[in-house]
Short mmCIF file of C-alpha atoms in Angstrom, two decimals:
data_model
loop_
_atom_site.label_atom_id
_atom_site.label_comp_id
_atom_site.label_asym_id
_atom_site.label_seq_id
_atom_site.Cartn_x
_atom_site.Cartn_y
_atom_site.Cartn_z
CA MET A 24 -0.32 11.69 -13.03
CA GLN A 25 -2.13 14.71 -14.58
CA ALA A 26 -3.59 17.19 -12.18
CA TRP A 27 -6.94 16.47 -10.81
CA GLN A 28 -8.69 19.36 -12.52
CA GLN A 29 -7.20 18.47 -15.89
CA THR A 30 -8.25 14.93 -15.55
CA PHE A 31 -11.61 15.84 -14.25
CA GLY A 32 -12.32 18.12 -17.49
CA GLN A 33 -11.30 15.17 -19.78
CA LEU A 34 -13.45 12.62 -17.85
CA LYS A 35 -16.45 15.07 -18.26
CA ASP A 36 -16.13 15.51 -21.99
CA GLN A 37 -16.26 11.78 -22.24
CA TYR A 38 -19.32 11.37 -19.84
CA ILE A 39 -20.90 14.21 -22.06
CA ARG A 40 -20.45 12.05 -25.13
CA ARG A 41 -21.40 8.84 -23.59
CA SER A 42 -24.65 10.41 -22.28
CA SER A 43 -25.52 11.62 -25.50
CA GLU A 44 -25.13 8.11 -26.78
CA ARG A 45 -27.22 6.87 -23.72
CA ILE A 46 -30.17 9.23 -24.58
CA THR A 47 -30.03 7.98 -28.27
CA LYS A 48 -30.60 4.52 -26.87
CA ILE A 49 -33.54 5.69 -24.64
CA VAL A 50 -34.77 7.44 -27.83
CA GLU A 51 -34.75 3.78 -29.77
CA MET A 52 -36.30 2.15 -26.68
CA LEU A 53 -39.12 4.61 -26.50
CA SER A 54 -39.72 3.95 -30.11
CA VAL A 55 -40.15 0.32 -29.38
CA LEU A 56 -42.18 1.04 -26.37
CA ALA A 57 -44.81 3.25 -28.10
CA GLN A 58 -45.57 0.26 -30.25
CA ASN A 59 -46.08 -1.91 -27.07
CA PRO A 60 -46.23 0.20 -23.61
CA SER A 61 -46.46 -3.30 -21.85
CA ASN A 62 -43.11 -4.39 -23.03
CA ALA A 63 -41.48 -5.48 -19.63
CA GLU A 64 -38.19 -6.20 -20.93
CA VAL A 65 -37.73 -2.63 -22.42
CA ILE A 66 -39.04 -1.03 -19.45
CA GLU A 67 -36.13 -2.73 -17.32
CA GLN A 68 -33.73 -1.67 -20.06
CA LEU A 69 -34.89 2.00 -19.57
CA SER A 70 -34.64 1.45 -15.90
CA ARG A 71 -31.02 0.78 -16.07
CA GLN A 72 -30.29 3.63 -18.47
CA PHE A 73 -32.03 6.09 -15.91
CA HIS A 74 -30.09 4.29 -13.02
CA TRP A 75 -26.75 5.17 -14.87
CA LEU A 76 -27.81 8.95 -15.17
CA ALA A 77 -28.83 9.05 -11.70
CA GLY A 78 -25.77 7.88 -10.39
CA SER A 79 -23.37 9.79 -12.55
CA GLY A 80 -24.99 13.36 -13.09
CA SER A 81 -23.97 15.19 -10.00
CA MET A 82 -20.40 13.78 -10.11
CA TYR A 83 -20.02 15.82 -13.41
CA GLY A 84 -21.54 18.88 -12.34
CA TYR A 85 -25.18 17.94 -13.57
CA PRO A 86 -27.45 17.76 -10.42
CA THR A 87 -30.57 17.88 -12.49
CA VAL A 88 -29.56 14.99 -14.50
CA SER A 89 -29.26 12.94 -11.35
CA SER A 90 -32.39 14.12 -10.18
CA MET A 91 -34.38 13.31 -13.33
CA GLY A 92 -32.55 10.02 -13.77
CA ALA A 93 -33.77 8.84 -10.34
CA GLU A 94 -37.27 10.08 -11.39
CA GLY A 95 -37.25 7.97 -14.67
CA GLU A 96 -35.78 5.09 -12.83
CA GLU A 97 -38.34 4.97 -9.99
CA TYR A 98 -41.09 5.34 -12.33
CA CYS A 99 -39.84 2.34 -14.48
CA ASN A 100 -39.38 0.20 -11.32
CA SER A 101 -42.89 1.25 -9.97
CA LEU A 102 -44.23 -0.30 -13.24
CA LEU A 103 -42.28 -3.45 -12.97
CA ARG A 104 -43.23 -3.96 -9.21
CA ASP A 105 -46.95 -4.02 -9.76
CA THR A 106 -47.10 -7.71 -10.65
CA SER A 107 -50.99 -7.80 -10.39
CA ARG A 108 -51.38 -6.55 -14.13
CA PRO A 109 -48.90 -5.87 -17.09
CA PRO A 110 -46.83 -2.90 -16.96
CA THR A 111 -48.11 -0.07 -19.09
CA ALA A 112 -45.69 2.82 -19.49
CA ASP A 113 -46.83 6.58 -19.98
CA VAL A 114 -44.63 6.84 -23.21
CA GLY A 115 -45.68 10.56 -23.38
CA LYS A 116 -44.46 11.10 -19.69
CA LEU A 117 -41.10 9.35 -20.58
CA LYS A 118 -40.56 11.45 -23.58
CA ALA A 119 -41.12 14.98 -21.69
CA LEU A 120 -38.34 13.58 -19.17
CA LEU A 121 -36.24 12.52 -22.17
CA THR A 122 -36.53 16.09 -23.46
CA ALA A 123 -35.48 17.76 -20.29
CA LEU A 124 -32.51 15.52 -19.93
CA GLY A 125 -31.33 16.54 -23.41
CA ASN A 126 -31.77 20.32 -22.62
CA GLU A 127 -29.40 19.68 -19.62
CA PHE A 128 -26.45 18.37 -21.92
CA ALA A 129 -27.16 21.24 -24.49
CA VAL A 130 -25.28 23.89 -22.63
CA LYS A 131 -22.40 23.42 -20.53
CA ASP A 132 -22.17 24.89 -17.03
CA GLU A 133 -18.41 25.35 -16.61
CA ALA A 134 -19.07 26.79 -12.99
CA ALA A 135 -20.65 23.42 -12.29
CA GLU A 136 -17.29 21.72 -12.98
CA THR A 137 -15.62 22.24 -9.67
CA ALA A 138 -18.50 23.39 -7.48
CA ASN A 139 -19.32 19.96 -5.83
CA LEU A 140 -15.89 18.42 -6.00
CA GLY A 141 -13.56 19.17 -3.10
CA SER A 142 -9.98 18.74 -3.79
CA GLY A 143 -7.84 15.78 -4.56
CA LYS A 144 -4.26 15.58 -3.76
CA SER A 145 -2.37 15.67 -7.17
CA ALA A 146 0.47 13.16 -7.41
CA GLY A 147 3.51 14.75 -8.64
CA ARG A 148 6.92 13.37 -9.81
CA SER A 149 9.00 11.74 -7.17
CA GLU A 150 11.77 14.23 -5.70
CA ILE A 151 15.55 13.08 -5.15
CA LEU A 152 18.04 14.65 -3.04
CA ILE A 153 21.40 14.18 -4.71
CA ILE A 154 24.44 14.78 -2.46
CA ASP A 155 27.86 14.63 -4.07
CA GLU A 156 30.99 16.85 -3.71
CA ASN A 157 32.01 16.30 -7.30
CA GLN A 158 30.50 18.71 -9.53
CA THR A 159 30.79 16.35 -12.75
CA ASP A 160 29.18 13.29 -11.11
CA LEU A 161 26.34 15.53 -9.71
CA SER A 162 25.55 16.88 -13.02
CA LEU A 163 25.48 13.49 -14.45
CA LEU A 164 23.27 12.13 -11.69
CA CYS A 165 20.84 15.29 -12.23
CA LYS A 166 20.82 14.51 -15.71
CA LEU A 167 19.93 10.97 -15.27
CA VAL A 168 17.43 11.58 -12.60
CA GLU A 169 15.51 14.07 -14.81
CA GLU A 170 15.50 11.67 -17.79
CA GLY A 171 13.95 9.05 -15.46
CA GLY A 172 10.92 11.39 -14.96
CA MET A 173 11.78 12.64 -11.45
CA THR A 174 12.67 15.91 -10.02
CA PHE A 175 15.88 16.69 -8.04
CA ARG A 176 17.66 18.84 -5.50
CA THR A 177 21.31 18.89 -4.81
CA ALA A 178 23.69 19.24 -1.84
CA ARG A 179 27.68 19.29 -2.01
CA SER A 180 28.21 18.76 1.60
CA MET A 181 26.73 17.03 4.65
CA GLN A 182 25.64 20.16 6.32
CA SER A 183 23.78 21.60 3.18
CA ALA A 184 22.23 17.90 3.05
CA VAL A 185 20.96 18.17 6.53
CA ASN A 186 19.55 21.76 5.58
CA GLU A 187 17.95 20.45 2.66
CA VAL A 188 16.27 17.48 4.31
CA SER A 189 15.09 19.63 7.27
CA ARG A 190 13.48 22.19 4.81
CA GLU A 191 11.27 19.32 3.12
CA ILE A 192 11.79 15.63 3.20
CA PRO A 193 12.49 14.09 -0.25
CA ASP A 194 11.05 11.02 -1.78
CA GLY A 195 14.64 9.68 -2.26
CA LEU A 196 18.18 10.27 -1.47
CA ILE A 197 21.33 9.50 -3.47
CA VAL A 198 24.49 9.98 -1.36
CA GLU A 199 28.03 9.56 -2.52
CA ILE A 200 30.49 9.00 0.14
CA PRO A 201 32.71 9.98 1.67
CA LEU A 202 31.45 13.51 2.21
CA PRO A 203 33.87 16.33 2.84
CA ASP A 204 32.37 17.42 6.32
CA GLY A 205 31.19 14.49 8.01
CA ASP A 206 30.28 10.70 8.16
CA ALA A 207 27.52 9.96 5.71
CA TYR A 208 26.52 6.83 7.51
CA GLU A 209 25.62 9.03 10.45
CA PHE A 210 23.72 11.48 8.09
CA VAL A 211 21.60 8.37 6.92
CA GLU A 212 20.92 7.32 10.75
CA HIS A 213 19.93 10.94 11.32
CA VAL A 214 17.52 10.98 8.35
CA ARG A 215 15.79 7.61 9.45
CA THR A 216 14.98 9.21 12.82
CA MET A 217 13.09 12.12 11.21
CA PRO A 218 9.49 12.26 10.75
CA GLY A 219 8.92 10.55 7.67
CA GLY A 220 12.46 9.46 7.56
CA GLU A 221 11.65 5.83 7.43
CA ASP A 222 9.74 5.93 4.07
CA ILE A 223 12.66 7.55 2.05
CA ALA A 224 14.33 5.34 -0.37
CA ILE A 225 18.12 5.74 0.12
CA VAL A 226 20.85 4.68 -2.09
CA ILE A 227 24.55 5.10 -1.14
CA VAL A 228 27.31 5.21 -3.76
CA SER A 229 30.74 4.46 -2.29
CA LYS A 230 34.24 5.25 -3.55
CA GLN A 231 35.25 2.85 -0.92
CA THR A 232 35.11 -0.71 -1.63
CA GLY A 233 35.03 -3.88 0.67
CA PHE A 234 32.06 -5.66 2.32
CA LEU A 235 32.63 -3.68 5.71
CA ASP A 236 31.24 -0.62 3.87
CA LYS A 237 28.43 -2.58 2.42
CA VAL A 238 27.70 -3.69 5.84
CA ARG A 239 27.79 -0.08 7.25
CA SER A 240 25.49 1.05 4.53
CA ILE A 241 22.81 -1.60 5.56
CA HIS A 242 23.55 -0.91 9.36
CA CYS A 243 22.80 2.82 8.82
CA GLY A 244 19.49 2.26 7.13
CA ALA A 245 20.42 2.61 3.34
CA ASP A 246 18.34 0.42 0.96
CA ALA A 247 21.09 -0.19 -1.54
CA HIS A 248 24.82 0.35 -1.85
CA PHE A 249 26.79 0.63 -4.91
CA GLU A 250 30.56 0.73 -5.30
CA ARG A 251 32.59 2.89 -7.77
CA PRO A 252 32.97 2.45 -10.57
CA VAL A 253 29.20 2.07 -10.78
CA ASP A 254 26.59 1.63 -13.61
CA MET A 255 24.60 5.04 -13.20
CA LYS A 256 21.77 3.69 -15.00
CA ALA A 257 21.47 0.48 -13.16
CA MET A 258 21.77 2.33 -9.83
CA LEU A 259 18.66 4.94 -11.05
CA ARG A 260 16.78 1.66 -12.06
CA ARG A 261 17.32 0.60 -8.26
CA MET A 262 16.05 3.88 -7.14
CA GLN A 263 13.03 3.64 -9.30
CA TYR A 264 12.32 0.33 -8.11
CA LEU A 265 12.44 1.33 -4.58
CA LEU A 266 10.17 4.48 -5.08
CA ASP A 267 7.69 2.19 -7.10
CA LYS A 268 7.75 -0.26 -4.32
CA ARG A 269 6.95 2.41 -1.89
CA LYS A 270 4.03 3.69 -4.13
CA GLN A 271 2.66 0.08 -4.36
CA GLU A 272 2.24 0.14 -0.57
CA SER A 273 -0.48 2.75 -0.86
CA PRO A 274 -4.17 0.84 -0.17
CA LYS A 275 -5.69 -0.83 -3.04
CA ILE A 276 -9.21 -0.47 -3.71
CA LEU A 277 -11.42 -2.54 -6.24
CA SER A 278 -14.50 -0.85 -7.85
CA VAL A 279 -17.07 -2.98 -9.17
CA GLU A 280 -19.17 -0.57 -11.39
CA ASP A 281 -20.64 -1.45 -14.85
CA ASP A 282 -21.20 2.23 -15.77
CA PRO A 283 -18.02 3.59 -17.46
CA ASP A 284 -18.59 7.20 -16.60
CA GLN A 285 -19.07 6.50 -13.01
CA ALA A 286 -16.23 3.90 -12.96
CA ALA A 287 -13.91 6.50 -14.50
CA PHE A 288 -14.80 9.18 -11.93
CA ILE A 289 -14.36 6.90 -8.88
CA ARG A 290 -10.80 5.74 -10.26
CA ALA A 291 -9.61 9.09 -11.22
CA PHE A 292 -10.84 10.62 -8.12
CA LEU A 293 -9.64 8.23 -5.68
CA GLU A 294 -6.22 7.94 -7.54
CA SER A 295 -5.67 11.51 -7.25
CA ALA A 296 -5.91 11.09 -3.39
CA GLY A 297 -3.17 8.47 -3.70
CA TYR A 298 -5.05 5.08 -3.74
CA GLN A 299 -4.54 2.28 -6.23
CA VAL A 300 -7.66 1.63 -8.05
CA ARG A 301 -8.68 -1.28 -10.27
CA THR A 302 -12.15 -1.34 -11.87
CA CYS A 303 -14.21 -4.68 -12.39
CA THR A 304 -17.04 -3.89 -14.77
CA ASP A 305 -18.36 -7.47 -15.31
CA PRO A 306 -19.29 -9.18 -11.95
CA LYS A 307 -18.42 -12.59 -13.44
CA ASN A 308 -14.73 -11.39 -13.10
CA PHE A 309 -15.07 -10.42 -9.51
CA ASP A 310 -13.39 -13.49 -8.07
CA SER A 311 -10.33 -13.25 -10.27
CA PHE A 312 -9.92 -9.49 -9.43
CA ILE A 313 -10.12 -10.34 -5.89
CA SER A 314 -7.36 -13.03 -6.11
CA SER A 315 -4.98 -11.07 -8.53
CA PHE A 316 -5.28 -7.49 -6.86
CA ASN A 317 -5.75 -8.44 -3.36
CA PRO A 318 -7.69 -5.21 -2.60
CA ASP A 319 -7.61 -3.50 0.83
CA LEU A 320 -11.16 -2.19 0.25
CA VAL A 321 -14.08 -3.12 -2.35
CA LEU A 322 -16.58 -0.56 -3.60
CA LEU A 323 -19.80 -2.43 -4.81
CA ASP A 324 -22.46 -0.96 -6.92
CA VAL A 325 -25.70 -2.85 -6.06
CA MET A 326 -27.20 -2.90 -9.53
CA LEU A 327 -24.92 -5.15 -11.73
CA PRO A 328 -25.67 -7.22 -14.92
CA GLY A 329 -26.66 -10.71 -14.04
CA MET A 330 -26.43 -10.20 -10.05
CA THR A 331 -26.56 -7.74 -7.27
CA GLY A 332 -23.54 -6.37 -5.20
CA TYR A 333 -25.23 -7.87 -2.18
CA GLU A 334 -24.67 -11.35 -3.63
CA LEU A 335 -20.98 -10.54 -4.33
CA ALA A 336 -20.67 -9.19 -0.81
CA ARG A 337 -22.16 -12.35 0.71
CA TYR A 338 -19.87 -14.36 -1.59
CA LEU A 339 -16.96 -12.46 -0.03
CA ARG A 340 -17.79 -12.98 3.38
CA GLN A 341 -17.95 -16.73 3.15
CA ASP A 342 -14.06 -16.91 2.74
CA GLU A 343 -12.48 -16.20 6.27
CA ARG A 344 -9.57 -14.44 4.60
CA HIS A 345 -11.74 -11.53 3.60
CA ALA A 346 -13.47 -11.35 6.85
CA THR A 347 -11.98 -7.99 7.80
CA LEU A 348 -12.02 -6.52 4.15
CA PRO A 349 -14.11 -3.40 4.13
CA VAL A 350 -17.07 -3.43 1.67
CA ILE A 351 -18.67 -0.05 0.66
CA PHE A 352 -22.00 -0.21 -1.17
CA LEU A 353 -22.72 2.66 -3.79
CA THR A 354 -26.35 2.78 -4.80
CA THR A 355 -29.07 4.87 -5.91
CA GLN A 356 -31.47 3.24 -3.44
CA GLY A 357 -31.48 5.21 -0.12
CA ASN A 358 -34.43 3.54 1.25
CA ILE A 359 -34.30 1.79 4.70
CA GLU A 360 -34.85 -1.70 3.01
CA ALA A 361 -31.72 -1.18 1.00
CA ARG A 362 -29.70 -0.16 4.06
CA ILE A 363 -30.91 -3.16 5.94
CA GLU A 364 -30.01 -5.44 3.01
CA ALA A 365 -26.42 -3.81 2.93
CA ALA A 366 -25.82 -4.38 6.61
CA ARG A 367 -27.14 -8.13 6.08
CA SER A 368 -24.82 -8.85 3.21
CA GLY A 369 -21.84 -7.76 5.24
CA GLY A 370 -21.33 -4.21 4.01
CA ASP A 371 -19.48 -1.70 6.25
CA ASP A 372 -21.17 1.54 4.78
CA HIS A 373 -23.85 2.39 2.50
CA LEU A 374 -23.28 5.64 0.30
CA VAL A 375 -26.38 6.90 -1.90
CA LYS A 376 -25.61 7.90 -5.64
CA PRO A 377 -24.50 10.41 -6.66
CA VAL A 378 -21.89 10.45 -3.77
CA PRO A 379 -20.14 13.68 -2.97
CA PRO A 380 -16.53 13.08 -3.70
CA ALA A 381 -15.49 14.50 -0.15
CA LEU A 382 -18.03 11.85 1.21
CA LEU A 383 -16.47 9.16 -0.60
CA LEU A 384 -13.07 9.90 0.20
CA SER A 385 -13.98 10.36 4.16
CA SER A 386 -15.72 6.95 4.07
CA VAL A 387 -12.89 5.22 2.12
CA SER A 388 -10.19 6.55 4.54
CA ALA A 389 -12.13 5.82 7.65
CA ARG A 390 -12.90 2.33 6.63
CA LEU A 391 -9.06 1.71 5.37
CA GLU A 392 -7.97 3.08 8.72
CA ARG A 393 -10.15 0.50 10.76
CA SER A 394 -9.14 -2.21 8.68
CA ARG A 395 -5.60 -1.45 9.06
CA PHE A 396 -5.88 -1.25 12.76
CA LEU A 397 -7.48 -4.91 12.57
CA GLN A 398 -4.75 -6.05 10.15
CA THR A 399 -2.19 -4.83 12.82
CA LEU A 400 -3.89 -6.70 15.54
CA LEU A 401 -3.83 -9.78 13.45
CA HIS A 402 -0.22 -9.58 12.19
CA LYS A 403 1.74 -7.55 14.48
CA ASP A 404 3.15 -8.33 18.09
CA GLY A 405 1.51 -6.01 20.45
CA LEU A 406 4.72 -5.23 22.36
CA THR A 407 7.13 -4.84 19.82
CA ASN A 408 4.93 -3.81 16.76
CA LEU A 409 6.93 -6.12 14.68
CA LEU A 410 5.43 -9.00 12.72
CA ASN A 411 4.22 -11.80 15.08
CA HIS A 412 5.47 -15.42 15.03
CA SER A 413 2.91 -16.62 12.28
CA SER A 414 3.25 -13.61 10.09
CA PHE A 415 7.16 -13.94 10.49
CA MET A 416 7.01 -17.35 9.30
CA GLU A 417 4.79 -16.85 6.53
CA GLN A 418 7.30 -14.34 5.24
CA ALA A 419 10.12 -16.82 5.50
CA GLN A 420 8.05 -19.36 3.75
CA LEU A 421 7.57 -16.68 0.94
CA THR A 422 11.19 -15.97 0.86
CA ILE A 423 12.05 -19.66 0.21
CA ALA A 424 9.93 -19.78 -2.59
CA GLN A 425 11.13 -16.56 -4.27
CA GLN A 426 14.75 -17.46 -3.77
CA LYS A 427 14.24 -20.79 -5.65
CA ARG A 428 13.46 -18.48 -8.60
CA LYS A 429 16.30 -15.89 -7.81
CA ALA A 430 19.03 -18.01 -6.30
CA SER A 431 20.68 -15.01 -4.32
CA PHE A 432 22.07 -14.94 -0.59
CA THR A 433 19.37 -14.60 2.01
CA ALA A 434 20.19 -14.65 5.76
CA MET A 435 18.24 -15.53 8.69
CA ILE A 436 19.36 -13.63 11.95
CA LEU A 437 17.72 -14.95 15.36
CA LEU A 438 18.54 -12.45 18.31
CA ASP A 439 17.92 -13.88 21.74
CA VAL A 440 18.27 -11.37 24.83
CA ASP A 441 20.77 -12.75 27.13
CA MET A 442 19.91 -13.71 30.85
CA PHE A 443 16.39 -12.25 30.18
CA ARG A 444 14.87 -14.26 33.08
CA GLN A 445 17.10 -12.63 35.50
CA ILE A 446 16.41 -9.13 33.96
CA ASN A 447 12.54 -9.85 34.64
CA GLU A 448 13.54 -11.01 38.18
CA LYS A 449 15.48 -7.81 38.92
CA HIS A 450 13.83 -5.20 36.97
CA GLY A 451 10.32 -6.66 36.80
CA TYR A 452 8.08 -7.59 33.84
CA PRO A 453 8.08 -3.87 32.57
CA GLY A 454 11.83 -3.65 32.59
CA GLY A 455 11.93 -6.87 30.50
CA ASP A 456 9.38 -5.21 28.21
CA LYS A 457 11.28 -2.00 27.90
CA VAL A 458 14.52 -4.15 26.76
CA LEU A 459 12.67 -6.08 24.06
CA VAL A 460 11.00 -2.72 22.80
CA ALA A 461 14.37 -1.08 22.75
CA LEU A 462 15.65 -3.87 20.54
CA SER A 463 12.97 -3.59 18.26
CA LEU A 464 13.31 -0.07 17.64
CA LEU A 465 17.14 -0.48 17.13
CA LEU A 466 16.25 -3.28 14.40
CA ARG A 467 13.80 -0.88 12.66
CA ARG A 468 16.28 2.03 12.77
CA ARG A 469 19.20 0.10 11.44
CA LEU A 470 17.89 -2.23 9.11
CA ARG A 471 16.56 -1.71 5.33
CA GLN A 472 13.13 -1.15 4.62
CA SER A 473 13.07 -4.37 2.54
CA ASP A 474 14.42 -6.58 5.50
CA ILE A 475 11.61 -8.44 7.33
CA ILE A 476 11.63 -8.23 11.08
CA GLY A 477 9.56 -10.07 13.67
CA ARG A 478 9.03 -11.30 17.07
CA TYR A 479 9.95 -15.18 16.77
CA GLY A 480 9.00 -15.76 20.27
CA GLY A 481 9.44 -14.79 23.80
CA ASP A 482 12.76 -12.77 23.81
CA GLU A 483 13.76 -13.91 20.40
CA LEU A 484 13.61 -11.43 17.37
CA GLY A 485 14.17 -12.54 13.82
CA ILE A 486 15.40 -10.85 10.82
CA ILE A 487 15.38 -12.13 7.09
CA ALA A 488 17.87 -10.13 5.09
CA GLU A 489 18.27 -10.80 1.37
CA GLY A 490 21.78 -10.17 -0.36
CA LEU A 491 23.73 -11.18 2.62
CA ASP A 492 26.24 -14.22 2.90
CA GLU A 493 27.68 -15.56 6.01
CA GLN A 494 30.29 -13.12 6.74
CA GLU A 495 28.27 -10.13 5.77
CA ALA A 496 25.30 -11.14 7.82
CA LEU A 497 28.02 -11.87 10.88
CA THR A 498 29.30 -8.41 10.54
CA LEU A 499 26.03 -6.69 10.48
CA ALA A 500 24.86 -8.84 13.55
CA ALA A 501 27.93 -7.89 15.34
CA ARG A 502 27.34 -4.24 14.89
CA LEU A 503 23.63 -4.70 15.96
CA LEU A 504 25.06 -6.23 19.05
CA ALA A 505 27.22 -3.55 19.90
CA ASP A 506 24.52 -1.05 19.44
CA PHE A 507 22.21 -2.90 21.75
CA ALA A 508 25.07 -3.29 24.43
CA GLY A 509 25.41 0.31 24.64
CA THR A 510 21.80 1.17 24.87
CA PRO A 511 20.63 2.26 28.30
CA HIS A 512 17.25 0.85 29.75
CA SER A 513 15.55 2.36 32.73
CA THR A 514 12.36 1.42 34.70
CA PRO A 515 10.81 3.74 37.69
CA LEU A 516 12.93 1.66 40.28
CA SER A 517 16.12 1.37 38.18
CA GLN A 518 17.96 3.79 36.14
CA GLY A 519 20.54 3.08 33.16
CA PHE A 520 21.01 -0.60 33.46
CA TYR A 521 22.31 -2.55 30.33
CA ALA A 522 21.50 -5.74 28.68
CA THR A 523 23.10 -7.86 25.70
CA CYS A 524 21.88 -10.27 23.26
CA SER A 525 23.09 -13.21 21.13
CA ALA A 526 22.89 -14.07 17.51
CA GLY A 527 22.48 -16.97 15.21
CA ILE A 528 22.62 -16.77 11.59
CA ALA A 529 21.94 -19.19 9.00
CA VAL A 530 22.01 -18.50 5.08
CA LEU A 531 19.14 -20.05 3.02
CA ASP A 532 20.23 -22.88 0.52
CA SER A 533 16.73 -22.73 -1.45
CA LYS A 534 17.76 -26.12 -3.44
CA THR A 535 18.11 -28.20 0.07
CA MET A 536 16.39 -26.34 2.94
CA ASN A 537 12.79 -26.22 3.80
CA LEU A 538 11.29 -23.59 6.15
CA GLU A 539 12.01 -25.99 9.34
CA GLN A 540 15.45 -26.74 8.33
CA TRP A 541 16.40 -23.07 7.79
CA VAL A 542 15.07 -21.96 11.19
CA GLN A 543 16.73 -25.12 12.79
CA ALA A 544 20.07 -23.95 11.43
CA ALA A 545 19.79 -20.31 12.70
CA HIS A 546 18.61 -21.94 16.10
CA SER A 547 21.87 -24.31 16.24
CA ALA A 548 23.96 -21.07 15.49
CA LEU A 549 22.44 -19.09 18.41
CA SER A 550 22.68 -22.14 20.93
CA ALA A 551 26.23 -21.94 19.79
CA ALA A 552 26.72 -18.37 20.49
CA LYS A 553 25.03 -18.93 23.99
CA GLN A 554 27.48 -21.68 24.81
CA SER A 555 30.39 -19.55 23.62
CA GLY A 556 29.68 -16.88 26.49
CA ARG A 557 26.78 -14.71 25.19
CA ASN A 558 26.79 -11.44 23.73
CA CYS A 559 28.44 -12.54 20.36
CA ALA A 560 27.26 -13.81 16.85
CA MET A 561 27.61 -17.13 15.50
CA ALA A 562 27.03 -18.02 11.63
CA LEU A 563 26.72 -21.56 10.64
CA LYS A 564 28.35 -22.30 7.14
CA GLY A 565 28.27 -25.86 6.12
CA ASN A 566 29.10 -28.04 9.23
CA THR A 567 31.26 -25.12 10.82
CA PHE A 568 30.40 -22.37 13.20
CA ILE A 569 31.86 -18.86 12.66
CA LYS A 570 32.13 -16.47 15.53
CA ALA A 571 32.10 -12.52 15.77
CA ASN A 572 32.01 -10.41 18.81
CA PRO A 573 30.43 -7.00 18.83
CA ILE A 574 31.74 -4.44 16.66
CA SER A 575 31.46 -0.79 17.55
#
């Protein structure tokens, strides 16, 4: 994306051109009105033209335009409100107002361009840290990364990589293993524990072959694993996909605004702050935008063609799926009646145009934060901060639908803490809670960003891992069991006690399995692991159970 100031300059030029066209339309309307000053339809059209000017002038550095636009809008509306007699416009007064508006655009005030804006964060290119001891491979990767529109830093050893990451967290890592001075898997684990490390897209390129290395990559927290010889362009496409996926997780805002100048400003400004923004210019398309875009927040103009923003908000609130969706009204109407109507319609905020960009950004940020917290309460388990049972099952159902199209391996792993009742009896319920929290933290640290993790119920946690067959999932689970068995737990009355867990694995057959059958298969494998002595993993393959003990 271009820097905000450059983008704003382009938008301002467009705004000036459109405003000139708008003033030309007003001149034409005044000519018609001069023939019939009581033409209510023309007065209503004039009100809308003034409304657009009132809402957008200050955004582009013309506060006087907003003031005069509001004056013209209010005058036209006052004529229309008096139903006791036909409206009769003072055409001379409107012409004088129009002349003053034209004078405002005659001279560009460059100082106003940035005076009332504040600053927005410019979105730069993604930065990749490439770690490879081979200079030839390193040079090739740097060239491909640059061709892909990304910037790069390089390191040729693990120590220099640690220094680079400590200096500044990159957006992505490409790590070729083995490294000359240490274990690259441990390096990735270290990165994941750093502030911001959970969000990095990490790809491992390995000279070592075999599924054990692939499982170690997943276990340490890498998002993708490629073996030599590797298609470098395919690997870069995977990195770009991971980066794009992360960007897509930024909050989505739907702006319902029929004035192109205001719509362009709102979109450009909020995008420069890191949000995804879509604009709906026709309220008739509102429902389709809501369904396809699934926004995290809606900005509603009040005056829209054919209906009002209040009506759209009431329509939105009728659907319980959107009960917590933040709605912010943007309107030139600042009176108490407008604020009351906004509240009655289900609005969360009411901002008067022209809205100072800093105020708009603060309101959007605050409402999104509150909504995010409510969504956490609805979809996350309060103790472990993983998906709750309902959300985990929804994701499992969605996975089945996706796998019917993709037809790749996807494993469900159910983990159950061994002797959990005895842990609660011996160490109290706080002790049991700490064991579950420790297991959840271990899973978040060890698994990929793309893996789905949830609290299935009680002391059972679930994992949905794409791209793993039975043997790979079994090996991964065995490593997780070993990590958990070596994790000390403590309470105020008991220090350094340990716990184990068992795992049951089932790989989805999307052609024959529904959700209930997939979960039942994983449960059968988990029961077999418990009966086999606990602290082990079982995978159901066909009608046969395959066992694995913890692997350190």
